[in-house]
Coordinates of C-alpha atoms in Angstrom, one line a residue:
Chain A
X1 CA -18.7 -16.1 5.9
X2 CA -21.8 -17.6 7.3
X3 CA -21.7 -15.5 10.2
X4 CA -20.6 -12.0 8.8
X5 CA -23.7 -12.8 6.3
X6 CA -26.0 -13.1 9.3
X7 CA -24.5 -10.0 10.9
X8 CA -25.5 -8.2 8.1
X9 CA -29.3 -9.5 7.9
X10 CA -29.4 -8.3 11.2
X11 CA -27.8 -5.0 11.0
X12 CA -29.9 -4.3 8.4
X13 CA -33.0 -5.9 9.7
X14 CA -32.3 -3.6 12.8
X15 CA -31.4 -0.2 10.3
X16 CA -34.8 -0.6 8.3
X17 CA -36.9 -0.9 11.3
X18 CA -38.7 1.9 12.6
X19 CA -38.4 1.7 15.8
X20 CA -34.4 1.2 16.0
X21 CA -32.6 4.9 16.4
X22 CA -29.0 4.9 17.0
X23 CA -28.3 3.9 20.4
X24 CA -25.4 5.5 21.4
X25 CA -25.4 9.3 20.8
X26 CA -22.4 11.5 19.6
X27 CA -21.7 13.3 23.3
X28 CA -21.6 9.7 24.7
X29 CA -18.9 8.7 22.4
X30 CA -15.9 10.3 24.5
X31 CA -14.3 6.9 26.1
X32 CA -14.7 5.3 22.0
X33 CA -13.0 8.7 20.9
X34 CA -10.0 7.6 22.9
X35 CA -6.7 6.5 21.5
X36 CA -6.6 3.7 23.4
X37 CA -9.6 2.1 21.5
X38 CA -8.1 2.5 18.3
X39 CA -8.3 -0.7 16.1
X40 CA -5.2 1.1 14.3
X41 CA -3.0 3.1 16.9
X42 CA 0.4 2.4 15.0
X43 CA -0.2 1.8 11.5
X44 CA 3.2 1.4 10.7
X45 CA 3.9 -1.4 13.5
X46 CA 0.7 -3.2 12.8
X47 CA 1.5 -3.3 9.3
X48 CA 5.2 -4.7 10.1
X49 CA 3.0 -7.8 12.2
X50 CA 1.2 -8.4 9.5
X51 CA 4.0 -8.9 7.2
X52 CA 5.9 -10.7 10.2
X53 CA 3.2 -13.4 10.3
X54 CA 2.2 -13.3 6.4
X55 CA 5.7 -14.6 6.1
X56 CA 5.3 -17.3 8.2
X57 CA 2.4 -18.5 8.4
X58 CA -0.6 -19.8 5.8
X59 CA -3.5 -18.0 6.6
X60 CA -3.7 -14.8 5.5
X61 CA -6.7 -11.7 5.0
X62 CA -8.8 -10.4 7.0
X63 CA -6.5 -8.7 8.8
X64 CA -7.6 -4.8 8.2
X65 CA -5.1 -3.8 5.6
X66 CA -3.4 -4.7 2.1
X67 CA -0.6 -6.7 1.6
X68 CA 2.7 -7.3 -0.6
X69 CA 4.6 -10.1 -1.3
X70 CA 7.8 -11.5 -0.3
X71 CA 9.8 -14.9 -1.1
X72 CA 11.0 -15.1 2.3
X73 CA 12.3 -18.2 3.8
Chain B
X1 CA -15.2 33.8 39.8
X2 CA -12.6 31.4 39.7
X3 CA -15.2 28.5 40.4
X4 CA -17.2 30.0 37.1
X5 CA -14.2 30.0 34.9
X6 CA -14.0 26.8 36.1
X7 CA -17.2 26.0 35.0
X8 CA -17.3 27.5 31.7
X9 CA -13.9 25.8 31.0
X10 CA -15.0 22.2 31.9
X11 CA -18.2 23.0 29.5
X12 CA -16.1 24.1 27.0
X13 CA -14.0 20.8 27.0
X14 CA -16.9 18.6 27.4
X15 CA -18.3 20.3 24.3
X16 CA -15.1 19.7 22.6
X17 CA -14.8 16.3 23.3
X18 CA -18.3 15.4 22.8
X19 CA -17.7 17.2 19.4
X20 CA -14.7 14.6 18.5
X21 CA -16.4 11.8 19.7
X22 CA -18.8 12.5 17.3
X23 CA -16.2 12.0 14.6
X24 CA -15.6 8.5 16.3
X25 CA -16.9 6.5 13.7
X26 CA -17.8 9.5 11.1
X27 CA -16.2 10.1 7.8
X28 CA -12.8 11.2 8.4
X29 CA -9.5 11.8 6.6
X30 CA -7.0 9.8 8.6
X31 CA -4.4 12.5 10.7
X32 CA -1.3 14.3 9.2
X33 CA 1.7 12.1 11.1
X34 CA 4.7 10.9 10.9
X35 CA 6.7 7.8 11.7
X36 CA 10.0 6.5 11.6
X37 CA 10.7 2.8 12.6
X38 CA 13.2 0.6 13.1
X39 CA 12.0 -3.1 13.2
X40 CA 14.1 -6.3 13.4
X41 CA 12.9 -9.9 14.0
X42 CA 15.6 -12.2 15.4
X43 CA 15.1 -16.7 15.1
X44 CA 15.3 -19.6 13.9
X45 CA 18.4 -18.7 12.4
X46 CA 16.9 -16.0 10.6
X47 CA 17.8 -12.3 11.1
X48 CA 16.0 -9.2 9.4
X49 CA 15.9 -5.3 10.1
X50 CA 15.7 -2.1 8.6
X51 CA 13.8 0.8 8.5
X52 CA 9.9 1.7 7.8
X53 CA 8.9 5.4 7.3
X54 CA 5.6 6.8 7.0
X55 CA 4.2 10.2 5.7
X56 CA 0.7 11.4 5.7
X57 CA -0.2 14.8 5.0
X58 CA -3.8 16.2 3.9
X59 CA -4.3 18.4 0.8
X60 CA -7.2 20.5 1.7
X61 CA -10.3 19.4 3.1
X62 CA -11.2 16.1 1.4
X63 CA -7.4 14.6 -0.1
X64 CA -5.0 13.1 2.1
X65 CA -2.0 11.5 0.6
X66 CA 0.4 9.5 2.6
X67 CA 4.0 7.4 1.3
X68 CA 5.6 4.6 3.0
X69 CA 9.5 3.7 2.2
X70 CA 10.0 0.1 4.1
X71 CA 13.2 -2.4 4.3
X72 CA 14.1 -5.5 4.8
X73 CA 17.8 -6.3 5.5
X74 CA 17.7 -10.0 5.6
X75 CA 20.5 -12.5 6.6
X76 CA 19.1 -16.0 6.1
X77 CA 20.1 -19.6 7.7
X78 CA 17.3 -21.1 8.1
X79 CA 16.3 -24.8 8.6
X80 CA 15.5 -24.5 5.0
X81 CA 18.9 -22.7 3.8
X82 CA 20.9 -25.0 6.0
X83 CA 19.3 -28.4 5.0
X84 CA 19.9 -28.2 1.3
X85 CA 21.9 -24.7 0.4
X86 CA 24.3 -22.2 2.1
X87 CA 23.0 -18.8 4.2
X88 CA 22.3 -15.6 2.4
X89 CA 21.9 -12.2 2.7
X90 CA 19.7 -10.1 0.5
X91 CA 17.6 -6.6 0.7
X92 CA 14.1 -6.1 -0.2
X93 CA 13.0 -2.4 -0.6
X94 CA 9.1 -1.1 -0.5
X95 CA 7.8 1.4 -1.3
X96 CA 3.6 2.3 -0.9
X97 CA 1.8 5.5 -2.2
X98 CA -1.5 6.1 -1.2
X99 CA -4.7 8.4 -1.3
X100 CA -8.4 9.3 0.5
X101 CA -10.7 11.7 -1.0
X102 CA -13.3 12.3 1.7
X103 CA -17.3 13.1 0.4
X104 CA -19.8 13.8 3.1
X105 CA -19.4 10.4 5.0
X106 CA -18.1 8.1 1.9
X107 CA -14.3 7.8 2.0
X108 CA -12.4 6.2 -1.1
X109 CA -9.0 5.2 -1.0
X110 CA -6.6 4.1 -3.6
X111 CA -2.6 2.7 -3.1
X112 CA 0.2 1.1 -5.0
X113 CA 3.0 -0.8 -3.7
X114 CA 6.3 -2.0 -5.3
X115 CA 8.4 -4.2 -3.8
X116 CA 11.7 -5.3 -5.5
X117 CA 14.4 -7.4 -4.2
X118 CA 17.1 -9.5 -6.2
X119 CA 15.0 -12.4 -7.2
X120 CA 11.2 -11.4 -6.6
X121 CA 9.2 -8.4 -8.0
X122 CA 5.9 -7.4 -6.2
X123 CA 3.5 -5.1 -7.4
X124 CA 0.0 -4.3 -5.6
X125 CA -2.9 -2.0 -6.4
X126 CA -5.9 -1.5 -4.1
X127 CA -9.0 0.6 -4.1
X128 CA -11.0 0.7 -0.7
X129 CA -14.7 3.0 -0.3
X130 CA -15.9 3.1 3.3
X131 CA -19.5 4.3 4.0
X132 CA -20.9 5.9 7.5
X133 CA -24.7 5.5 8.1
X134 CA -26.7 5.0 11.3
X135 CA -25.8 7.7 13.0
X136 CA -22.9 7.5 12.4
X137 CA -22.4 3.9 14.2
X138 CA -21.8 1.7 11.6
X139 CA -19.0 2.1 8.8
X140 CA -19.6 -0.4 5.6
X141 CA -15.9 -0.8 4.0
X142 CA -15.6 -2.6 0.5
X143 CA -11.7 -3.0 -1.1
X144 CA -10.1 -5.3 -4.3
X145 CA -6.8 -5.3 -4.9
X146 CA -4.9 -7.2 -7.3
X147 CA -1.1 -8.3 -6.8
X148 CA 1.7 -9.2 -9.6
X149 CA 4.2 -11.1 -8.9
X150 CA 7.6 -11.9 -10.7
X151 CA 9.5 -14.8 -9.2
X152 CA 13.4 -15.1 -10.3
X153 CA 15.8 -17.5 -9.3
X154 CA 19.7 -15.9 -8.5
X155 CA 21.1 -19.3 -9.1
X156 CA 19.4 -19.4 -12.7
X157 CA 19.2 -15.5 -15.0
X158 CA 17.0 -17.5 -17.4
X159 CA 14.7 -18.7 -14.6
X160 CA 11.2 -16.4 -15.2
X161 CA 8.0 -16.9 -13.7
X162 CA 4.5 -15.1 -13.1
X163 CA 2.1 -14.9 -10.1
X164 CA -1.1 -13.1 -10.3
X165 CA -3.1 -12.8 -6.6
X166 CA -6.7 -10.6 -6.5
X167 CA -8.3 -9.5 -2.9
X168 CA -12.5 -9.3 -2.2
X169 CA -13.0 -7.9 1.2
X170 CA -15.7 -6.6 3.4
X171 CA -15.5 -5.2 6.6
X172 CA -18.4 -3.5 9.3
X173 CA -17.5 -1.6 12.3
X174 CA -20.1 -1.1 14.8
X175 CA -19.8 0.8 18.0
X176 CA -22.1 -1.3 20.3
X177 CA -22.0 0.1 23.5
X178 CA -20.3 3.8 24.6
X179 CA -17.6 1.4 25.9
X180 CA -17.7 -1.4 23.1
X181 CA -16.8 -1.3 19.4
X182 CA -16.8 -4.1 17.0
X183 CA -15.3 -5.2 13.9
X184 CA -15.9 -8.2 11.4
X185 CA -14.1 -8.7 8.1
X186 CA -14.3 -11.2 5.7
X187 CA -11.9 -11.5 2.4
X188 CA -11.5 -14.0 -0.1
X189 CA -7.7 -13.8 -1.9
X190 CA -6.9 -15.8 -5.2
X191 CA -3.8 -16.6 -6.3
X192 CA -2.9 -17.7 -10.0
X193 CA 0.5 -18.6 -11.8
X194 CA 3.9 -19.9 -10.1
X195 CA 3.1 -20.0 -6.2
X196 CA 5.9 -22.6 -5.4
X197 CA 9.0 -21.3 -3.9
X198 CA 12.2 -21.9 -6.5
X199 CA 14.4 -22.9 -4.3
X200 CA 13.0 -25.2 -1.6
X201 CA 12.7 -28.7 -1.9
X202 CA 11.0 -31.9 -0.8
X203 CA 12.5 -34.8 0.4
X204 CA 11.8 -38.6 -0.2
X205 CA 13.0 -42.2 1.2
X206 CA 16.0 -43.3 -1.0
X207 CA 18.4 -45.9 0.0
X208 CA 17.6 -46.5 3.7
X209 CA 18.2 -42.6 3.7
X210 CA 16.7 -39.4 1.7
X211 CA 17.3 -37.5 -1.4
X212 CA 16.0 -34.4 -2.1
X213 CA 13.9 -33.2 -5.2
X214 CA 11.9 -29.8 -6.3
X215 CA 8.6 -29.0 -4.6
X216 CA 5.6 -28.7 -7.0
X217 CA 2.7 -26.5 -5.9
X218 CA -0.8 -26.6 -7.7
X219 CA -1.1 -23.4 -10.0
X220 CA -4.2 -22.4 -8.2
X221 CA -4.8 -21.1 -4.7
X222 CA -8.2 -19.6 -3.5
X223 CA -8.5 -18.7 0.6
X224 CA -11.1 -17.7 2.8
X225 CA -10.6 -15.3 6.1
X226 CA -13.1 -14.1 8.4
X227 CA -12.2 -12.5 11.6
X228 CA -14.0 -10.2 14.6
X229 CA -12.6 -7.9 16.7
X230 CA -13.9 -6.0 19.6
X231 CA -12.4 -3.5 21.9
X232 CA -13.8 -2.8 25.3
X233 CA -13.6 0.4 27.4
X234 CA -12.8 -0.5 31.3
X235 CA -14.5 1.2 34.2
X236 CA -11.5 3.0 34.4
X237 CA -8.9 4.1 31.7
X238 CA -8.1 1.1 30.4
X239 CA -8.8 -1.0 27.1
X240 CA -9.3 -4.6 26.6
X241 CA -9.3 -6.0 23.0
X242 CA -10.1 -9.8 21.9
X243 CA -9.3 -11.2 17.9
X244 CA -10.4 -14.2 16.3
X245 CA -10.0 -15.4 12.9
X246 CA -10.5 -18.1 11.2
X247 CA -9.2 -19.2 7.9
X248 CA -9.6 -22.2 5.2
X249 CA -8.4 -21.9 1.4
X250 CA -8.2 -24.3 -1.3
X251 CA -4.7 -26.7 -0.1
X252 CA -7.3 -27.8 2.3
X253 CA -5.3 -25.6 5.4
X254 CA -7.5 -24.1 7.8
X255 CA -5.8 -22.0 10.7
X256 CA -7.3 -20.1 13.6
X257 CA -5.5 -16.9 16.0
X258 CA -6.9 -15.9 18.9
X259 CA -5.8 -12.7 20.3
X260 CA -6.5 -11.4 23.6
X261 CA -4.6 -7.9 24.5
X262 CA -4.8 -4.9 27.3
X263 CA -3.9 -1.5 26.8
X264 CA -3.0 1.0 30.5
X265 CA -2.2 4.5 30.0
X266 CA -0.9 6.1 33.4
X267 CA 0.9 9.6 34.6
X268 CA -0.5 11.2 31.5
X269 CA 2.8 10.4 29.5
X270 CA 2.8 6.3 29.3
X271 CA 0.5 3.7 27.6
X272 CA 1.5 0.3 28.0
X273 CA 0.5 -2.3 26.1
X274 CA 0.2 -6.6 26.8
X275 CA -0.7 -8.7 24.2
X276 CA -1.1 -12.9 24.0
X277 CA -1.8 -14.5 20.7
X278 CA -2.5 -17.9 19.4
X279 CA -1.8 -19.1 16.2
X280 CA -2.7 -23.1 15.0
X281 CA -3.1 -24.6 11.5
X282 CA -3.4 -27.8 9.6
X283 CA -1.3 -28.8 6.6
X284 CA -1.5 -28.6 2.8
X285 CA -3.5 -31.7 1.5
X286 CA 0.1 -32.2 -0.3
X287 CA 2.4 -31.2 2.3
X288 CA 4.3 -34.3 3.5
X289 CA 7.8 -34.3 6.1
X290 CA 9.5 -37.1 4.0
X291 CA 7.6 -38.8 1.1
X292 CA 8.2 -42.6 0.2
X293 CA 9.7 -42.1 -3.3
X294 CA 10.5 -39.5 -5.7
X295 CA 7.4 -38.0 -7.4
X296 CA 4.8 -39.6 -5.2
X297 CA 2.3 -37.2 -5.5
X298 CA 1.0 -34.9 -8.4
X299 CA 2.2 -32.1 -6.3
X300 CA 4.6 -32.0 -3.5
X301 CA 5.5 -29.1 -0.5
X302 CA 7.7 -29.6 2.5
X303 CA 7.2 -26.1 3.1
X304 CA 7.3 -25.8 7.5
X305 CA 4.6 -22.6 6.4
X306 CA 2.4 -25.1 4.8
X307 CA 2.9 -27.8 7.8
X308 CA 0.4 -28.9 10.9
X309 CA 1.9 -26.3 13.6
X310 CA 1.1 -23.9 16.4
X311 CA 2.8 -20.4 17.7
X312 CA 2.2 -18.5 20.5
X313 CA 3.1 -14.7 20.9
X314 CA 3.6 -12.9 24.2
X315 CA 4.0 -8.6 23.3
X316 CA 4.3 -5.7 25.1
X317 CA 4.9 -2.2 24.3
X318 CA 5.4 0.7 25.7
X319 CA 4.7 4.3 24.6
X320 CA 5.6 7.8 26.1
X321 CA 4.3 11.1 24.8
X322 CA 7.3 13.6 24.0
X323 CA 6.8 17.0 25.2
X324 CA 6.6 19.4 22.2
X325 CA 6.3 22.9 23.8
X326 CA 9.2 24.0 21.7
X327 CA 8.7 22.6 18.1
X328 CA 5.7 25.0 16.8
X329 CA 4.8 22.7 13.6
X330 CA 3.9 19.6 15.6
X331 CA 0.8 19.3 17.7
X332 CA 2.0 16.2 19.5
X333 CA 4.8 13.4 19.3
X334 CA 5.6 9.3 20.7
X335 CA 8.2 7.1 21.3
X336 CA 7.5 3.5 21.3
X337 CA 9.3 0.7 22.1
X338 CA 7.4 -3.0 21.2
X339 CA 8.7 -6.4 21.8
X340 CA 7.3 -9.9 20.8
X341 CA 8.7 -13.5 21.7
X342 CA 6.7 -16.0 19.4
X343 CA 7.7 -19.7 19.8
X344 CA 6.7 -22.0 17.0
X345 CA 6.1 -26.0 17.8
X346 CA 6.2 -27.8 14.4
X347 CA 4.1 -31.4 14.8
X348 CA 5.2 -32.9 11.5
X349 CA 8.4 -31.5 10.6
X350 CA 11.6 -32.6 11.5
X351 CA 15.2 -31.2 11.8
X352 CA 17.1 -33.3 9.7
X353 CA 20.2 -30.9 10.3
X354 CA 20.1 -32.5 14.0
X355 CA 19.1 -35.5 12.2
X356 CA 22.2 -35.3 10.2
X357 CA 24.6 -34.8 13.2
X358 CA 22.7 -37.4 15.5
X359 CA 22.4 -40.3 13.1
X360 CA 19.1 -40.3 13.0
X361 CA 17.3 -42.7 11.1
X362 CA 14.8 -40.9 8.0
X363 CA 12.0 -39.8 9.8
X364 CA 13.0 -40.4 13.5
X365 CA 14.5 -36.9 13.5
X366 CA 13.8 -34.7 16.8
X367 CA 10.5 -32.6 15.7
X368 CA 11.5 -28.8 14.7
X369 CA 11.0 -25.7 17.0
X370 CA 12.0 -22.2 17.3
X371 CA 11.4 -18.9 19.1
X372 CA 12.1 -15.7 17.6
X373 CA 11.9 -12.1 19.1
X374 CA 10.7 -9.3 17.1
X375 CA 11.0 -5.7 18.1
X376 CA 9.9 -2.1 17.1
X377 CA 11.1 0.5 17.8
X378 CA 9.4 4.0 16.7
X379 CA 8.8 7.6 16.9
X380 CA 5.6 9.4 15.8
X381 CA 4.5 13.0 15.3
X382 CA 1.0 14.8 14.5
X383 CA 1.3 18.0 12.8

């Protein structure tokens, strides 16, 4: 908490400053376009991890998507 | 004039692809796909498969609506099942509708999930908005969600209870670098009402041996995630991603995963995918292997989920790209193939069902462990 609290101080320190422009331009984003970098390639497997370790495991959240509920044992 | 077609072409594609970078990080409605999966997981005496499919399709400009039908087929003997009852089978069916409605760079999504099998009802409602601002490098995502739960018991019809769980969560992506993006989330869940489990048990010292009795969880559960993760861009076509979370809630359990994975796409068609991740946690402030008497604490788990253990996970995957020249209505399709060995290393709690058939004294029983492997197989299309 503490540090995604400080994160956003500083992102926001660094938006409301003058001299701060975005650094990386839109016709330098072609190796962030690509598939391979996305966070969520294959919803539908990710989403089945999730739920594999929900089940057993304590910790939950956090992990970039909603969840259900199960009784499993 | 060859050499200026040429020219003009690779201009034309660097334009294009400049132009979808752009949308990298900008307010988009997530692709029209398909997928149909078929996922089992295979340990610790516990089997479950079935299928998962997902549609998305977009309704103009700014809706997109997707559907998700998922099932578990589950054939249970378990530690648990086999220490104090008999193995199982049961089916749990969900199903998720969801939609985004896209304005300028603000996306808000809303989905409902039902999930019904023979002695547990689940129902879950979330409602996500997502903001783009500084240039475009930084999306500010805000969700709540609220779960209902109905726990039965099939050894008991009269057997009723209630379970209420709400989500706060926040999340910022950032691309850092033109080879770096980051994200950090934080969400708090609560969870209110009957959280115990109906049919497990705890077990205390009776006789020179052990009896068992009902677990008791407090009504009240309130837990704490943060987690970053970052993907990096190699030198050459190649991705790296690193995960951390950590977690703490009110049972006094805090866990930490660490996740460090490697993604190599060669001959056009493949992408293959490594993966290692670490899980560890601490138990419930009333979690106890074998208690001294019956009753001994206000409340009482034995629950191996709510125990002092670590897992670690070794994945890989594997994904080709199908060659749609023929089928007009879809741009592009996948076949993927993922496998996972966890192993789990329990540090306090024991297998009395080896106990049992070594005549092991209460307590002196060989520690637990079990592996499990956990595949997924799937196809997708974009159309």
């Amino acid at each position: 908490m503490r540090i995604l609290l400080l994160f956003t101080i500083l992102l926001c320190s660094a938006c409301s400053s003058y001299s701060l422009k975005p650094w990386v331009k839109p016709y330098q984003r072609q190796n962030i376009a690509d598939p391979i970098m996305s966070f969520s390639r294959d919803p539908v497997s990710a989403t089945y991890m999730h739920h594999v370790y929900q089940a057993r495991e304590a910790a939950r959240g956090a992990e970039g998507g909603g969840g259900g509920g199960c009784g499993c044992n | 004039m060859a050499a200026v077609v040429t020219k003009r072409f690779a201009l034309v594609l660097g334009i294009l692809s400049a132009l979808l970078a752009g949308s990298v990080l900008s307010a988009v409605l997530p692709e029209d796909r398909a997928d149909v999966m078929y996922h089992r997981y295979d340990g610790g005496g516990v089997e479950v498969d079935g299928p998962s499919i997902l549609l998305r399709k977009s309704i103009g400009e700014s809706f997109s609506l997707s559907a998700n039908y998922y099932v578990d087929s589950i054939s249970s003997a378990s530690i648990d099942v086999m220490a104090t009852a008999s193995p199982y089978t049961e089916e749990r069916t969900e199903k998720t509708l969801a939609a985004d409605y896209l304005h300028d760079k603000t996306i808000i999504s809303a989905s409902v999930t039902n999930s019904t099998e023979n002695d547990f009802d689940a129902r879950f409602f979330s409602f996500d908005i997502s903001q783009d601002f500084f240039g475009d490098l930084t999306t500010l995502s805000m969700g709540y969600s609220k779960g209902e739960d109905t726990v039965g018991n099939s050894e008991d019809a009269s057997f009723e209870e209630e379970a209420d769980r709400q989500h706060y969560r926040l999340s910022i992506s950032q691309i850092l670098t033109k080879n770096m993006i980051a994200n950090i989330a934080w969400e708090t869940i609560t969870d209110e009402g009957y959280l115990n489990n109906p049919y497990r048990s705890v077990r205390y010292r009776d006789s020179g041996s052990y009896t068992y009795e009902p677990e008791l969880y407090p009504g009240t559960r309130t837990s704490n995630a943060t987690a970053i993760k970052m993907r990096y861009y190699l030198p050459y076509r190649a991705a790296v991603h690193v995960e951390f979370r950590k977690f703490s809630d009110s049972w006094d359990v805090s866990a930490q995963n660490f996740e460090l994975g490697y993604t190599h796409p060669f001959k056009d068609r493949w992408i293959i995918d490594v993966k290692y991740r670490r899980y560890k946690q601490t138990e419930a402030e009333f979690y106890s292997d074998l208690f001294e008497r019956s009753e001994e604490t206000r409340f009482r788990a034995r629950d191996k989920e709510l125990s002092d253990y670590t897992s670690d996970t070794f994945g890989v995957g594997v994904s080709y790209a199908l060659d749609m020249g023929k089928v007009s209505f879809v741009d592009r399709g996948t076949v993927n193939l993922q496998i996972d060995r966890m192993s789990f290393d329990y540090k306090n709690f024991r297998d009395v069902v080896k106990g049992e058939k070594g005549g092991y004294a209460a307590g002196e029983e060989p520690l637990y462990g079990f592996s499990a492997t956990v595949t997924r197989l799937f196809v997708s299309f974009w159309f």
